[in-house]
Every structure is written in structure tokens, then in C-alpha cells.
mmCIF file of C-alpha atoms and ligand atoms in Angstrom:
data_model
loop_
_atom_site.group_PDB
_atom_site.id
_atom_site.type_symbol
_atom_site.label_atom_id
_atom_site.label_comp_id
_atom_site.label_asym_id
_atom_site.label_seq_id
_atom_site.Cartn_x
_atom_site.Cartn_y
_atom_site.Cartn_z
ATOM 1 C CA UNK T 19 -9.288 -9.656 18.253
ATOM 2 C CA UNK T 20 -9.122 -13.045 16.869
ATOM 3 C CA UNK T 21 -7.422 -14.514 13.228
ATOM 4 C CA UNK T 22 -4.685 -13.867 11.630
ATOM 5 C CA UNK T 23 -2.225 -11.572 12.794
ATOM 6 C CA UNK T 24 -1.324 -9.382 9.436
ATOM 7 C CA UNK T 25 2.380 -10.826 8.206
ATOM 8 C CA UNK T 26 1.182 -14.455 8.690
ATOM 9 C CA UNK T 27 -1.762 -13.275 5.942
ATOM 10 C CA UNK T 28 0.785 -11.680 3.607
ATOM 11 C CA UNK T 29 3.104 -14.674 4.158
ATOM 12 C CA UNK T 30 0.386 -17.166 3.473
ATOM 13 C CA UNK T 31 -0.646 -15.024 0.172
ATOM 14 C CA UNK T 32 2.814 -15.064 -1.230
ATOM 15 C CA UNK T 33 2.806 -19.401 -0.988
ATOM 16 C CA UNK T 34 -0.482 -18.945 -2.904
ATOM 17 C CA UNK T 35 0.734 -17.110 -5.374
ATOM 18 C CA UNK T 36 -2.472 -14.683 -4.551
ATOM 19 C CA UNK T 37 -2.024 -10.962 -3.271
ATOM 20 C CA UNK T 38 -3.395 -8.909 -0.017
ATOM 21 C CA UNK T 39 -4.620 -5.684 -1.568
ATOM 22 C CA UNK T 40 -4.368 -2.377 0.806
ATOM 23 C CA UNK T 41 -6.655 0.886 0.116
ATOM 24 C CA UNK T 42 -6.024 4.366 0.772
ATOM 25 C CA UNK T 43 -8.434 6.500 2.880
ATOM 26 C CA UNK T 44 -7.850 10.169 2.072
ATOM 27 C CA UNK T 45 -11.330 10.472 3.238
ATOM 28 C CA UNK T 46 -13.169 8.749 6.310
ATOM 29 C CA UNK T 47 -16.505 8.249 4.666
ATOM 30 C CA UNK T 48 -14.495 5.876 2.478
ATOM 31 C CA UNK T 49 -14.156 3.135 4.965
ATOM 32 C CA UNK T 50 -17.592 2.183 5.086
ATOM 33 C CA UNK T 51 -18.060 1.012 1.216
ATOM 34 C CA UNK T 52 -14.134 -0.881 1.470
ATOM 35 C CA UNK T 53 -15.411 -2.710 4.049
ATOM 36 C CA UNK T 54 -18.591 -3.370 2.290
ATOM 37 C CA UNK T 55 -17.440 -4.407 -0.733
ATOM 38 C CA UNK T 56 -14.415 -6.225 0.755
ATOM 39 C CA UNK T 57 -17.565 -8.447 2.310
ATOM 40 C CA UNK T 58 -19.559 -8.641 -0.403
ATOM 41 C CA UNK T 59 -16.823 -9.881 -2.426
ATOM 42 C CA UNK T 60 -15.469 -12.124 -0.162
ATOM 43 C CA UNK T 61 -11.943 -10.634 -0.558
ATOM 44 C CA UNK T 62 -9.148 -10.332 1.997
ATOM 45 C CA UNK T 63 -8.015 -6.565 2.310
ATOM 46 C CA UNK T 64 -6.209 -3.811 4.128
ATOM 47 C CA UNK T 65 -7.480 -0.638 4.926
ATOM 48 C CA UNK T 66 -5.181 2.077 5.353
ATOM 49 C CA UNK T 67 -4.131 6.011 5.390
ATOM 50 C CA UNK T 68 -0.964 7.553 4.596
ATOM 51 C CA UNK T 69 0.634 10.444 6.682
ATOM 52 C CA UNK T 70 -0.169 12.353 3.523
ATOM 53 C CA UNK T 71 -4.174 11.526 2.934
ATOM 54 C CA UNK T 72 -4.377 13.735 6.993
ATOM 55 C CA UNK T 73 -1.504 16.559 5.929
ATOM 56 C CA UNK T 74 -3.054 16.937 2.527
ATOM 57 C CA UNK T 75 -6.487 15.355 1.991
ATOM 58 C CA UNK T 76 -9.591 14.844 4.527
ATOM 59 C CA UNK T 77 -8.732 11.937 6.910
ATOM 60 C CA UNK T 78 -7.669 14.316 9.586
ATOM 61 C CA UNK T 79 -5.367 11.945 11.989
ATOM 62 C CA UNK T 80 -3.928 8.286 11.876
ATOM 63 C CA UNK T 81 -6.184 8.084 15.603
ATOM 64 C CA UNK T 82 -9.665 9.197 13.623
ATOM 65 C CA UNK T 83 -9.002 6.447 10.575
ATOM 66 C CA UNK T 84 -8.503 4.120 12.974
ATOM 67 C CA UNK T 85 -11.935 4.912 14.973
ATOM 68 C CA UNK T 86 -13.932 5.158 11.649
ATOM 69 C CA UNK T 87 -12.040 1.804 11.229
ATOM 70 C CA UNK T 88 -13.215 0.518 14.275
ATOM 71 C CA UNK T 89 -16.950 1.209 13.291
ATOM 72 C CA UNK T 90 -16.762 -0.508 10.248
ATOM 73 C CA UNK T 91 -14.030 -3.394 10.318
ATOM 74 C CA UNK T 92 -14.711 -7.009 9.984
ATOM 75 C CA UNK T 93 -12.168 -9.193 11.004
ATOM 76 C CA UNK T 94 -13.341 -11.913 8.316
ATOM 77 C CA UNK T 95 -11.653 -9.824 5.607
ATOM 78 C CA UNK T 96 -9.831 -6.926 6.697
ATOM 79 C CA UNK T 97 -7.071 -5.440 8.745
ATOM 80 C CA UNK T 98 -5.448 -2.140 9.466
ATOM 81 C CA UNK T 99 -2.280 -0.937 8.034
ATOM 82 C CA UNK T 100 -0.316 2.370 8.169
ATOM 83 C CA UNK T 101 1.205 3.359 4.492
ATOM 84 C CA UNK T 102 3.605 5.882 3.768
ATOM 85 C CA UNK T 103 5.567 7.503 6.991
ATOM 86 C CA UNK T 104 8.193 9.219 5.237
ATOM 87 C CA UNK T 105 11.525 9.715 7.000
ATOM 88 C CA UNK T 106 11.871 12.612 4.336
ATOM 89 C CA UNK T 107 8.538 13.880 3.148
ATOM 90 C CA UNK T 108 7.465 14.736 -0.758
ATOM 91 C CA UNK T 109 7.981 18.320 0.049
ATOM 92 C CA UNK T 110 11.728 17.461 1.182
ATOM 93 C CA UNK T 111 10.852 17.879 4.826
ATOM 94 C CA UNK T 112 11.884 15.529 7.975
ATOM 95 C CA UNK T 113 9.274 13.918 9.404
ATOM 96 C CA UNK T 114 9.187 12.463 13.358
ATOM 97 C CA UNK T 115 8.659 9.247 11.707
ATOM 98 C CA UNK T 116 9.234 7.150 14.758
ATOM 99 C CA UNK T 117 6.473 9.495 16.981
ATOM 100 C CA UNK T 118 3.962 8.863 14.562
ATOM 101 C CA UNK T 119 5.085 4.973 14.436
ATOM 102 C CA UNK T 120 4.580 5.306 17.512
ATOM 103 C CA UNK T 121 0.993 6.401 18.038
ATOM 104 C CA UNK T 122 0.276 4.412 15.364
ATOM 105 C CA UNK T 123 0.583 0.838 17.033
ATOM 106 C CA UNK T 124 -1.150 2.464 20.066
ATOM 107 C CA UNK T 125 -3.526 3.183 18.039
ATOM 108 C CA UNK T 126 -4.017 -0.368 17.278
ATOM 109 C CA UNK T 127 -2.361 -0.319 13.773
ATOM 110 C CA UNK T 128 -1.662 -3.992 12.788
ATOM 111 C CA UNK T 129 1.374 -3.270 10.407
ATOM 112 C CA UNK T 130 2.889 -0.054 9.702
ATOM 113 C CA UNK T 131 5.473 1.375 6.742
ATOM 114 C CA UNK T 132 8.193 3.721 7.075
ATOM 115 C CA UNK T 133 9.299 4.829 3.600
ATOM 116 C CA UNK T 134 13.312 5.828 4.332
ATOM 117 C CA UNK T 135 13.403 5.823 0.235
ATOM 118 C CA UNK T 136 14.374 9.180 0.159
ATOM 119 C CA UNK T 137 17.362 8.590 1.724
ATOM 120 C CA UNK T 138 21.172 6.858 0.709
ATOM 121 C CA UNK T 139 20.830 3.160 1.679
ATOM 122 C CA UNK T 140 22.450 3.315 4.885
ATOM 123 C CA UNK T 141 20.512 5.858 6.080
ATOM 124 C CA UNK T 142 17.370 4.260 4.977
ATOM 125 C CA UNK T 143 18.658 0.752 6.618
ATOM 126 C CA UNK T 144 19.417 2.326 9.564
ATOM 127 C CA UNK T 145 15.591 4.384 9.833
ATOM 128 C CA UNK T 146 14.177 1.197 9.313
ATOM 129 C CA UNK T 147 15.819 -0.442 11.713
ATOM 130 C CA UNK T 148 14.508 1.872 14.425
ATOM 131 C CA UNK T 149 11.386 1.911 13.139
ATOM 132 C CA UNK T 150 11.260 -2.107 13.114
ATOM 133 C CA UNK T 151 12.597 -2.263 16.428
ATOM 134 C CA UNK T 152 9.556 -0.273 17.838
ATOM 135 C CA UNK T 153 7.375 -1.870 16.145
ATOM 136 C CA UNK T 154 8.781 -5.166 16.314
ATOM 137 C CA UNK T 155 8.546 -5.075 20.234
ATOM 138 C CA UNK T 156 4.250 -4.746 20.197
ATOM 139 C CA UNK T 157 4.491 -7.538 17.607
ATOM 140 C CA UNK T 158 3.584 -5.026 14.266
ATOM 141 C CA UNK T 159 5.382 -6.322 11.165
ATOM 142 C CA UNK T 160 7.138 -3.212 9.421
ATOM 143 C CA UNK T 161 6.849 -2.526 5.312
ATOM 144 C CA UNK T 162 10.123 -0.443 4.542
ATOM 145 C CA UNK T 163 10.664 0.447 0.687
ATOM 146 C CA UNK T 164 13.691 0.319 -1.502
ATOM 147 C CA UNK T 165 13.868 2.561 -5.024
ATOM 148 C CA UNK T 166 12.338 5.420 -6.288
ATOM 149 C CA UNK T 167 8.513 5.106 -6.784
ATOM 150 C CA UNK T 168 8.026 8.446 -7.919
ATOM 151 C CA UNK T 169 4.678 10.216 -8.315
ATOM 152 C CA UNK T 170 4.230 11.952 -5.406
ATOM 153 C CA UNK T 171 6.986 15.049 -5.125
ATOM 154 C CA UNK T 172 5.392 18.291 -6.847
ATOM 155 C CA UNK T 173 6.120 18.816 -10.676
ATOM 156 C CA UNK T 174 5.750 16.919 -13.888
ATOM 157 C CA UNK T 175 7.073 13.338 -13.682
ATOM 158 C CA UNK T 176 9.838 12.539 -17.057
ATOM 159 C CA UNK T 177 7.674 10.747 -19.506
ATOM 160 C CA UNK T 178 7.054 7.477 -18.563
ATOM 161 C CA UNK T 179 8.481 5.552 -21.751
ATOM 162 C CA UNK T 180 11.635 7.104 -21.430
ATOM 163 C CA UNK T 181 11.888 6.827 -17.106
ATOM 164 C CA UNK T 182 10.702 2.955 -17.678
ATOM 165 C CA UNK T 183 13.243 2.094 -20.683
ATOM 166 C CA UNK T 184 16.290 3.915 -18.350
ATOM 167 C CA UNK T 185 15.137 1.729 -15.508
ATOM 168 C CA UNK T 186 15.951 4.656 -13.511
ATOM 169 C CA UNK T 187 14.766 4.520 -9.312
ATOM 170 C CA UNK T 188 14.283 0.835 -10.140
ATOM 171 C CA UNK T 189 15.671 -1.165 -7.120
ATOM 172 C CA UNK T 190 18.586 -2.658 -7.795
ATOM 173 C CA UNK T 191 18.937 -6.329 -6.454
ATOM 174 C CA UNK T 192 22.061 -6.436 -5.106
ATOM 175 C CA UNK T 193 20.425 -3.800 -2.114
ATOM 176 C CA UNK T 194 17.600 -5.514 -1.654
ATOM 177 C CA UNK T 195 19.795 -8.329 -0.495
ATOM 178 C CA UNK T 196 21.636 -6.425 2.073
ATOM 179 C CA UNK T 197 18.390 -4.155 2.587
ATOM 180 C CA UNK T 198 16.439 -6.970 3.392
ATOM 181 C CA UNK T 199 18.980 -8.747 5.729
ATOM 182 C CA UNK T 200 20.124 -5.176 7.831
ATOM 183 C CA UNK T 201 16.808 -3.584 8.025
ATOM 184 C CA UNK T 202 14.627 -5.829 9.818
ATOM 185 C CA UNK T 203 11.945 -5.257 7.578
ATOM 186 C CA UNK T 204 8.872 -7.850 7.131
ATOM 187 C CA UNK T 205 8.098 -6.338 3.981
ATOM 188 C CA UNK T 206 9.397 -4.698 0.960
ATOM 189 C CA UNK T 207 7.845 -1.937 -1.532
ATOM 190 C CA UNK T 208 9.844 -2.048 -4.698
ATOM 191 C CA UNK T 209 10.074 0.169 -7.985
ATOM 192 C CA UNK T 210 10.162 -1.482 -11.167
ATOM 193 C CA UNK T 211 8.582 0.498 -13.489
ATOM 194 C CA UNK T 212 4.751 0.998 -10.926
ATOM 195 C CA UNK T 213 4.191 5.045 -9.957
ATOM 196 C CA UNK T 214 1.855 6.456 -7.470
ATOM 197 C CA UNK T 215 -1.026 8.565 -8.735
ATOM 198 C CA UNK T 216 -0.468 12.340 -8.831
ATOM 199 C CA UNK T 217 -1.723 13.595 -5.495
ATOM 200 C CA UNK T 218 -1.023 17.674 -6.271
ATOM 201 C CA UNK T 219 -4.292 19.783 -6.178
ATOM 202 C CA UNK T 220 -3.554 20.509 -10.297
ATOM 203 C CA UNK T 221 -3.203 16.809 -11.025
ATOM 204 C CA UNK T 222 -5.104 14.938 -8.643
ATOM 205 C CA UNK T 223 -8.056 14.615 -11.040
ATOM 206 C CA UNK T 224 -6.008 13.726 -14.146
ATOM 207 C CA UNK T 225 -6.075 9.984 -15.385
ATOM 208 C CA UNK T 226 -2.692 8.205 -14.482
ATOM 209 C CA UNK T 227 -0.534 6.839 -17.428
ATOM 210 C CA UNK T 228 -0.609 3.494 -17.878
ATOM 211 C CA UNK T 229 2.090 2.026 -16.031
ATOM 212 C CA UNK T 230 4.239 -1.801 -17.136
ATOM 213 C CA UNK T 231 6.026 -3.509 -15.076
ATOM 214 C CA UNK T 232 10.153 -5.447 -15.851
ATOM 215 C CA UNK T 233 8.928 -8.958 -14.075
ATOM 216 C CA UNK T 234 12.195 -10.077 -14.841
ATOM 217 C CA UNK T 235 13.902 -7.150 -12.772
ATOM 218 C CA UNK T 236 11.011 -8.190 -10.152
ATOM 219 C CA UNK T 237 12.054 -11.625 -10.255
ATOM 220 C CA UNK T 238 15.951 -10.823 -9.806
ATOM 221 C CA UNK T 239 14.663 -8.917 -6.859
ATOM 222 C CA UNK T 240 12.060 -11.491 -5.175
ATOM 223 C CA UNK T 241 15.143 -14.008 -5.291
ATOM 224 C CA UNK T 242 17.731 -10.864 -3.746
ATOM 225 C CA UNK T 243 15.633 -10.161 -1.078
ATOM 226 C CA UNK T 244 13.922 -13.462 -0.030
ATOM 227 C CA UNK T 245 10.457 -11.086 1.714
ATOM 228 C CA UNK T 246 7.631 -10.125 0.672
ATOM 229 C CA UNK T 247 7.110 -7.852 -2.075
ATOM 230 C CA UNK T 248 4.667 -5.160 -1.871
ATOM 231 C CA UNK T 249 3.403 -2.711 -5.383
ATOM 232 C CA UNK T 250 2.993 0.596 -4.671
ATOM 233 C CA UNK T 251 1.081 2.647 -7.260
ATOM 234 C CA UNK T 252 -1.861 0.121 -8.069
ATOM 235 C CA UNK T 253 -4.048 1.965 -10.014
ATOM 236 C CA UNK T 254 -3.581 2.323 -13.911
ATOM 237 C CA UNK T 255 -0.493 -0.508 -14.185
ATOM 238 C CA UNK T 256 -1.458 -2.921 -17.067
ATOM 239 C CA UNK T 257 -3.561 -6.090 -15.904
ATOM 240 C CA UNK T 258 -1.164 -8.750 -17.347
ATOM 241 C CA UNK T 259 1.642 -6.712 -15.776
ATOM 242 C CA UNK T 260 -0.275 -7.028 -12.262
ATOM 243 C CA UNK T 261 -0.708 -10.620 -12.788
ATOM 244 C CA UNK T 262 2.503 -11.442 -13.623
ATOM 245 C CA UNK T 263 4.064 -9.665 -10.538
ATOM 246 C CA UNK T 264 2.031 -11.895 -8.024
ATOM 247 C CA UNK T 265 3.139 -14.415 -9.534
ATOM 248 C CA UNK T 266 6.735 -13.061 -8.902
ATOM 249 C CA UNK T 267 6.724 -12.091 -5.279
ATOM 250 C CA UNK T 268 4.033 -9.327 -5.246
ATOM 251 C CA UNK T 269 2.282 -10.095 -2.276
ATOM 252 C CA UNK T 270 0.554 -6.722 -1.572
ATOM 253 C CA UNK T 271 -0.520 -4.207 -3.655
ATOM 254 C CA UNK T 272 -1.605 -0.786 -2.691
ATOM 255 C CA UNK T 273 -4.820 0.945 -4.766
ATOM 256 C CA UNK T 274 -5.156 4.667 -3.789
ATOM 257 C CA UNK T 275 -6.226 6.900 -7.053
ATOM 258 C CA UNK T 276 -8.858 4.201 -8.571
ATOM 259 C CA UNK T 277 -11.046 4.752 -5.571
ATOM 260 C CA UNK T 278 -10.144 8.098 -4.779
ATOM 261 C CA UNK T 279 -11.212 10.106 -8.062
ATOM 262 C CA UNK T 280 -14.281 8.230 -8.102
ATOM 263 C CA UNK T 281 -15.224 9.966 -4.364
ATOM 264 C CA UNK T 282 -13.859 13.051 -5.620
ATOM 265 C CA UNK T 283 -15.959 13.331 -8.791
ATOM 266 C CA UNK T 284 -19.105 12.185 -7.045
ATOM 267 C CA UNK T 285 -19.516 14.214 -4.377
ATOM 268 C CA UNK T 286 -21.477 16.869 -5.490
ATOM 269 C CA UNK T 287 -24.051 14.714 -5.610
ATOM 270 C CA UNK T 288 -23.231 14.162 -1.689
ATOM 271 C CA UNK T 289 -21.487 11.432 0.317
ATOM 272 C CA UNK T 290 -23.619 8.641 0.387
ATOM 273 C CA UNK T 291 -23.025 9.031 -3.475
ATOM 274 C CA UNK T 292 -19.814 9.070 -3.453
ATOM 275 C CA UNK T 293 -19.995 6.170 -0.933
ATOM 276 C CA UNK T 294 -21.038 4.314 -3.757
ATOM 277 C CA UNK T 295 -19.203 5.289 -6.209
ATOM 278 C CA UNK T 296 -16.113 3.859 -4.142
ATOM 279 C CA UNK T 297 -18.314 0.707 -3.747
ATOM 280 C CA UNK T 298 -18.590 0.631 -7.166
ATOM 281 C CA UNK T 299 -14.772 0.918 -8.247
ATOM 282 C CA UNK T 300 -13.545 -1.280 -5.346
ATOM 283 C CA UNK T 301 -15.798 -3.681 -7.362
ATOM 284 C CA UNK T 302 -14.042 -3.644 -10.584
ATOM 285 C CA UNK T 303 -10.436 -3.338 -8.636
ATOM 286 C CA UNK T 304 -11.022 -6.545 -6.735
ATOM 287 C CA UNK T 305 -12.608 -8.486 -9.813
ATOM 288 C CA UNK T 306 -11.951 -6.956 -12.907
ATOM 289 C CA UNK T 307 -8.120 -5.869 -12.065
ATOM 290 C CA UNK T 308 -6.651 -7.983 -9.201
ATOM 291 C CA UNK T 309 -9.408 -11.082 -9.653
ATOM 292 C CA UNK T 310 -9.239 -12.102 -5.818
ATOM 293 C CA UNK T 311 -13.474 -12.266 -5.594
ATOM 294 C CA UNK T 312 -13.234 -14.941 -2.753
ATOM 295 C CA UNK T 313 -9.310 -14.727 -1.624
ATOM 296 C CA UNK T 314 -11.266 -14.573 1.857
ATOM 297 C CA UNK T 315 -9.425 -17.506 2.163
ATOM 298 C CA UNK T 316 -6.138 -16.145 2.883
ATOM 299 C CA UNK T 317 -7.523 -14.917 6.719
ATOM 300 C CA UNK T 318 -8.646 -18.408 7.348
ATOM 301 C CA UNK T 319 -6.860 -19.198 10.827
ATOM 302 C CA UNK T 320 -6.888 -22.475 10.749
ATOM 303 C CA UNK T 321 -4.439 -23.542 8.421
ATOM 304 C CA UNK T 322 -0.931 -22.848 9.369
ATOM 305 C CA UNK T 323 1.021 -20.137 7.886
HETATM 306 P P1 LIG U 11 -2.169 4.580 -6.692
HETATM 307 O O1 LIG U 11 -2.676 5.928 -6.346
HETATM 308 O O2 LIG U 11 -1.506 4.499 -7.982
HETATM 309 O O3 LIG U 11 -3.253 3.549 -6.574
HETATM 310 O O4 LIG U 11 -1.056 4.210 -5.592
HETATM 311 C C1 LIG U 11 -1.397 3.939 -4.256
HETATM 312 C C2 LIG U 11 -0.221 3.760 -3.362
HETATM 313 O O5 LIG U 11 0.788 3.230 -3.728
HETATM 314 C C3 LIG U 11 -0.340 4.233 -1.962
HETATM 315 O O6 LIG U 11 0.759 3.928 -1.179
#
């Protein structure tokens, strides 16, 4: 497999002030047109499934994302990452986080995430350090996250105004310090104001609220924790907001719900449809939204990272 192994990319993207981003693949079919337009944009990307896209949508297993991977990949712009393994799942269930870890880097997974965010700090430092210590020995860099980014769990979310303005599930600096230097994790996902899209089967479909970032909480965190940064909840946050957080230690984003409801709404008309339709919106994501047409760059091998 030549190029850049995956946390010398996200390294390199964070001292260019540019961002790696990763998409969700609740369904296989939607590999094909990321890859494509990943290509034919010339951008660097991720692709990548959560534990709850094969409990809850339509991509079956972490093993058959990573074969429909396999058909499709191109080194020259993408990779393969495993998002969300929760240590404590949306439901409030424990998860064998460190067996599906596990068959994950067998699997050929070429960074993983366990999300211990659920849980009091030690407990999450502690998860993560077991989790980075498996990975750590195949040479996988581990994305661990810090803070509430809320979405997910069942029920209506507090309106956003009111959960942004208390700051509440933000990460708090101070934690990210001592997160960052305990856990042994390459990466961080933060909370500072981004939520993921609504992934129930009553609100799947509904347009997320506009989401805004606190750069300056971001930027009290980026100096705190000294890694990485990674966005969770992509889709919907205001464009200057998203601009201004890469330039503030973002150096990963992840975009699940813009490409998602497109696939969903499309395929009545059939797959190669909805194909497209992800085509389409992984179009406007990497120019319109994130503007990294041509971050290609960001693989290239030869310079040092
Ligand atoms: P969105 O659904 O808001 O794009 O969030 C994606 C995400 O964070 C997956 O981990």
C-alpha cells in the first residue's frame, strides 16, 4: 500500500492550516461516488462507517465497508477510517469496543475512534488508553473524543440557542490537557457548539439546525491539548464558522447527514440515482462548504511530515 500512512496526512493538514474531511457510509453503494468525486475533485478524504451506520442503517459490518472499500479506493486521495466505537452506546448500552477495534485493524482499517465520551474522564482516559494501546501496536493512530457532541441519543435535543449560549458538553480545556497527555490519543473530537445530525427513524429526514461554532473556546482548547482536532457533526455548521475552526486546530472534519439524506431521498428512483445524488452533494461539501478542490496535496509522500 504505498503513501502516506493516515496521522502523518492529518498532521501535515493541521501545518497547512487545511483539513482531511471523513464521510460516513450508512450505505455501501455510497463508496463508489466518494471515491469518485474525491478524484474528480482532486481532494484528500477519508472514507468511513460508524458502529452505528451497520446496527442501525444498511452497511451491514465494519469487514463488508471495508471490501466495498477495497473495490473502489484510490490511494491518491483516500484512506480508511473507523468513526464512532462507543464504549457506551446512544441507547446507554456497553459496547465490546476493544473486539470490534480489534477486527477493525485486521480488517485493514488505517485509523480507528473509540468515543469513551459517555463516560467520567477517567474512565474515558483509561478506555482510550486500551484502545490506543491495541491499536498503537499495528501502527493505527487512535481518534478518542472529549465533551458532549450530542445529536445522536433518542429524543428532542434542548434548543440549540439556549445549549450553545450555556456552553454546556463543551470541552473544557483544562481536560483536554490531561486528556490528551494520559490517553494516548493521536487525535481529538471536540464539542464546541458542532452536533451530529439526527440519526432516529422520525428525524433522520429532517434538515439539521444550523450549528456556530465558540473559535475562541476552540482555540483555548487547540493550545490545552497540543493534537489534532477533529469536528464531528459537519453538516449544517455555518461556513465562516467551519473556516475559522481550521484555522484553529480543526484538522478533520466528519460529513455524515449532507450525503446521507441526499441517498435517502433519491432512491426511489434506484441506486445508481442515488449514487449520484451523493456525487452531487459531495460536490458542493468539498467546494462550496470546506473549499479543499485540489487539497490532493496533503497525500503527497514526498514531502516530509
Ligand atoms: P453530520 O451528520 O452532522 O454530518 O455528522 C457526522 C459525524 O460527525 C459522524 O461522526
Amino acid at each position: 500500500m504505498g503513501g502516506s500512512p493516515t496521522a502523518e496526512i492529518v498532521r501535515r493538514a493541521l501545518r497547512r492550516g487545511t483539513v482531511v474531511p471523513g464521510f460516513n457510509i450508512p450505505y455501501l453503494p455510497m463508496v463508489e461516488p466518494v471515491v469518485r468525486a474525491l478524484r474528480d475533485a482532486r481532494s484528500a478524504g477519508l472514507v468511513m462507517v460508524a458502529r452505528l451506520e451497520w446496527e442501525k442503517f444498511e452497511s451491514r459490518s465494519l469487514e463488508a465497508v471495508a471490501a466495498e472499500y477495497r473495490r473502489h479506493a484510490d490511494r491518491r486521495v483516500t484512506r480508511l477510517h473507523l468513526d464512532h466505537v462507543p464504549v457506551i452506546d446512544e441507547d446507554g448500552r456497553a459496547v465490546d469496543y476493544l473486539e470490534i477495534l480489534g477486527r477493525a485493524v485486521r480488517a485493514g482499517y488505517e485509523s480507528v475512534m473509540v468515543d469513551g465520551s459517555r463516560l467520567p474522564l477517567e474512565e474515558n482516559i483509561a478506555c482510550t488508553r486500551r484502545a490506543a494501546d491495541l491499536a498503537h501496536a499495528a501502527g493505527v493512530p487512535v481518534e478518542a473524543e472529549l465533551g458532549a457532541v450530542m445529536g445522536h441519543e433518542a429524543g428532542p435535543l434542548p434548543p440549540y440557542e439556549a445549549l450553545f449560549a450555556s456552553g454546556r458538553g463543551f470541552t473544557d480545556p483544562g481536560e483536554a490537557r490531561r486528556f490528551a497527555a494520559e490517553s494516548g490519543a493521536d487525535w481529538l473530537s471536540v464539542a464546541i457548539g458542532n452536533i451530529h445530525g439526527a440519526i432516529s427513524a422520525a428525524t433522520k429526514g429532517l434538515k439539521k439546525v444550523e450549528a456556530r461554532l465558540d473559535i475562541a473556546h476552540l482555540e483555548r482548547i487547540r493550545r490545552a491539548a497540543g493534537v489534532p482536532l477533529v469536528l464531528h457533526g459537519g453538516t449544517g455548521i455555518r461556513k465562516d464558522c467551519i473556516l475559522d475552526a481550521i484555522r484553529h486546530g480543526i484538522a478533520k472534519i466528519n460529513v455524515a447527514t449532507a450525503i446521507r439524506q441526499p441517498y435517502e431521498r433519491a432512491l426511489p428512483r434506484g441506486v445508481a440515482a442515488a449514487q449520484d445524488a451523493v456525487y452531487e452533494a459531495m460536490r458542493v461539501v468539498l467546494r462550496g462548504d470546506l473549499e479543499i478542490e485540489g487539497s490532493v496535496d496533503v497525500l503527497d509522500p514526498e514531502e516530509p511530515a
